[in-house]
Amino acid sequence: MGPEKYQNLVQMLFEQARKNGTKPFLWAKSEGRFQAQSWDEVVDQVARMSRALIKEGVQAGDRVALISENRPEWLIADFAIMAAGAITVPAYTTSTTSDYQHILENSRAKGVIVSTAKLARTVLPAAHLSDSAEFVIAMEEPRLTQSINARMLRWTMCWRHNPPVWMRCGKPPLPYRARMLRV
């Protein structure tokens, strides 16, 4: 199936995962060594994170801010946002709190996904001041020093408690909410 046959990137990801299964897909350095995640592991995390986003109230057309450096979780989060039918609002990791506040307010992002504790110190005040951000998912423990208006969720908890629907049927179909988004 050529690229023109896919309706969207999520469908392409799941089809490639069906073909490549346990083959390595994403690599990251952990404890001094590079470790791989297979195609199956990645699509499992995408499906679970997508369900977590839907549980948090994300609907088709909603926006979710993604603030992270280049790492496997960035790609997983981006695909999960798309699989939930939402639109990714990427932001630079070098922005200021006021920059993030501007991005969140103008995009009307319903949620925020942030990577490191250091980055969270800059992003969380913006999420707190935002009228639209209802939740923040932290890839790493943010070590909060004050409360914020948005619900805080831990990255790993989002997929541990959200088994993907397709686990029972052997191969992953197109995710429930995946669709082509045209801007």
XYZ file of C-alpha atoms in Angstrom:
183
model
C 0.000 0.000 0.000
C 1.550 3.307 -1.090
C 1.332 6.530 0.925
C -1.550 7.774 -1.227
C -3.676 4.803 -0.071
C -3.684 5.872 3.579
C -6.379 8.189 4.878
C -4.060 9.628 7.542
C -0.747 9.162 9.346
C -2.294 7.132 12.167
C -3.609 4.573 9.705
C -0.149 4.422 8.122
C 1.492 3.875 11.541
C -0.864 1.033 12.461
C -0.457 -0.643 9.073
C 3.336 -0.469 9.331
C 3.134 -1.870 12.869
C 1.033 -4.761 11.593
C 3.758 -5.517 9.030
C 6.776 -4.956 11.294
C 5.467 -6.187 14.669
C 8.365 -6.922 16.987
C 11.038 -5.261 14.841
C 12.763 -2.237 16.437
C 11.119 1.101 15.656
C 12.173 3.819 18.124
C 15.459 3.968 19.999
C 16.384 5.937 23.129
C 19.390 6.003 25.415
C 18.617 4.694 28.891
C 21.183 4.017 31.611
C 24.020 4.540 29.137
C 22.691 2.125 26.512
C 20.435 2.525 23.519
C 17.260 0.503 23.892
C 14.647 -0.129 21.236
C 10.881 -0.098 21.343
C 9.195 -2.336 18.790
C 6.466 -1.262 16.408
C 3.979 -3.269 18.509
C 5.071 -1.547 21.727
C 4.804 1.899 20.173
C 1.311 1.412 18.707
C 0.190 -0.085 22.025
C 1.333 3.092 23.807
C -0.256 5.295 21.124
C -3.607 3.496 21.499
C -3.527 3.664 25.299
C -2.506 7.328 25.386
C -5.219 8.129 22.847
C -7.812 6.492 25.095
C -6.468 8.465 28.067
C -6.881 11.702 26.101
C -10.446 10.742 25.177
C -11.155 9.945 28.856
C -9.909 13.439 29.704
C -12.561 14.846 27.390
C -10.523 15.420 24.238
C -12.824 15.412 21.220
C -12.354 15.657 17.474
C -10.958 19.056 16.552
C -9.710 19.892 20.063
C -6.127 21.032 20.440
C -3.487 19.524 22.727
C -0.175 21.319 23.252
C 2.938 19.141 23.001
C 6.033 20.633 24.599
C 8.980 18.269 24.505
C 12.429 17.817 23.086
C 13.026 15.149 20.437
C 12.424 11.777 22.115
C 10.300 8.676 21.435
C 7.540 9.946 23.726
C 7.129 13.018 21.506
C 6.222 10.848 18.524
C 3.975 8.623 20.657
C 2.150 11.674 22.043
C 1.783 13.234 18.592
C 0.236 10.061 17.157
C -1.992 9.642 20.243
C -3.316 13.181 19.814
C -4.069 12.498 16.144
C -5.638 9.108 16.969
C -7.990 10.879 19.401
C -9.064 13.110 16.513
C -7.380 16.157 18.021
C -4.804 18.579 16.645
C -1.250 18.781 17.979
C -0.044 22.243 18.977
C 3.754 21.848 19.082
C 5.802 24.427 20.959
C 9.515 25.081 21.272
C 11.225 23.938 24.457
C 13.078 27.269 24.594
C 9.963 29.429 24.978
C 9.151 31.477 28.073
C 6.139 31.141 30.358
C 4.510 34.126 28.658
C 5.163 32.517 25.243
C 3.488 29.301 26.404
C 0.583 31.257 27.867
C 0.140 33.029 24.519
C 0.249 29.698 22.641
C -2.237 28.010 25.004
C -4.665 30.935 24.960
C -4.571 31.464 21.202
C -4.780 27.779 20.293
C -7.416 27.096 22.989
C -5.486 23.919 23.870
C -7.638 21.645 26.009
C -4.586 19.923 27.446
C -0.817 20.042 27.610
C 1.756 17.262 27.367
C 5.158 18.273 28.756
C 8.371 16.244 28.945
C 10.890 17.147 31.659
C 10.541 18.515 35.185
C 12.714 21.474 34.181
C 10.446 22.291 31.252
C 7.353 21.818 33.426
C 8.560 24.648 35.695
C 8.128 27.002 32.725
C 4.991 25.415 31.226
C 2.847 24.800 34.336
C 2.406 28.489 35.261
C 1.135 29.092 31.711
C -1.288 26.153 31.991
C -2.458 27.520 35.355
C -3.259 30.915 33.797
C -4.889 29.424 30.700
C -8.676 29.431 30.497
C -8.702 26.387 28.224
C -6.090 23.935 29.598
C -8.008 21.355 31.614
C -5.196 18.844 32.125
C -1.427 18.456 31.967
C 0.282 15.131 31.264
C 3.872 15.063 32.526
C 6.320 12.577 30.985
C 8.557 13.026 34.035
C 7.572 13.928 37.608
C 7.207 17.742 37.602
C 7.888 18.331 41.357
C 5.145 20.886 41.871
C 5.739 23.679 44.380
C 2.197 25.043 44.094
C -1.158 23.840 42.824
C -2.449 24.602 39.340
C -5.962 24.867 37.903
C -5.463 21.941 35.502
C -5.555 18.238 36.444
C -2.069 16.684 36.622
C -1.562 13.225 35.123
C 1.530 11.032 34.958
C 2.589 9.806 31.501
C 2.943 6.120 32.442
C -0.380 6.034 34.278
C -2.152 7.183 31.112
C -1.529 3.937 29.294
C -1.337 1.489 32.202
C -5.030 1.919 32.947
C -6.299 2.265 29.387
C -5.985 -1.082 27.604
C -6.426 -0.614 23.880
C -9.635 -1.935 22.365
C -7.815 -3.871 19.647
C -5.873 -6.097 22.098
C -8.588 -8.766 21.800
C -8.641 -9.068 18.010
C -5.009 -9.712 17.086
C -4.245 -6.770 14.819
C -4.849 -3.087 15.386
C -7.550 -1.540 13.227
C -7.697 2.161 12.491
C -8.130 3.813 15.923
C -11.691 4.764 16.813
C -11.256 8.491 16.368
C -8.486 8.609 13.783
C -9.335 10.737 10.796
C -7.715 13.023 8.282
C -7.604 16.552 9.618
C -7.516 19.342 7.081
C -6.660 22.835 8.229
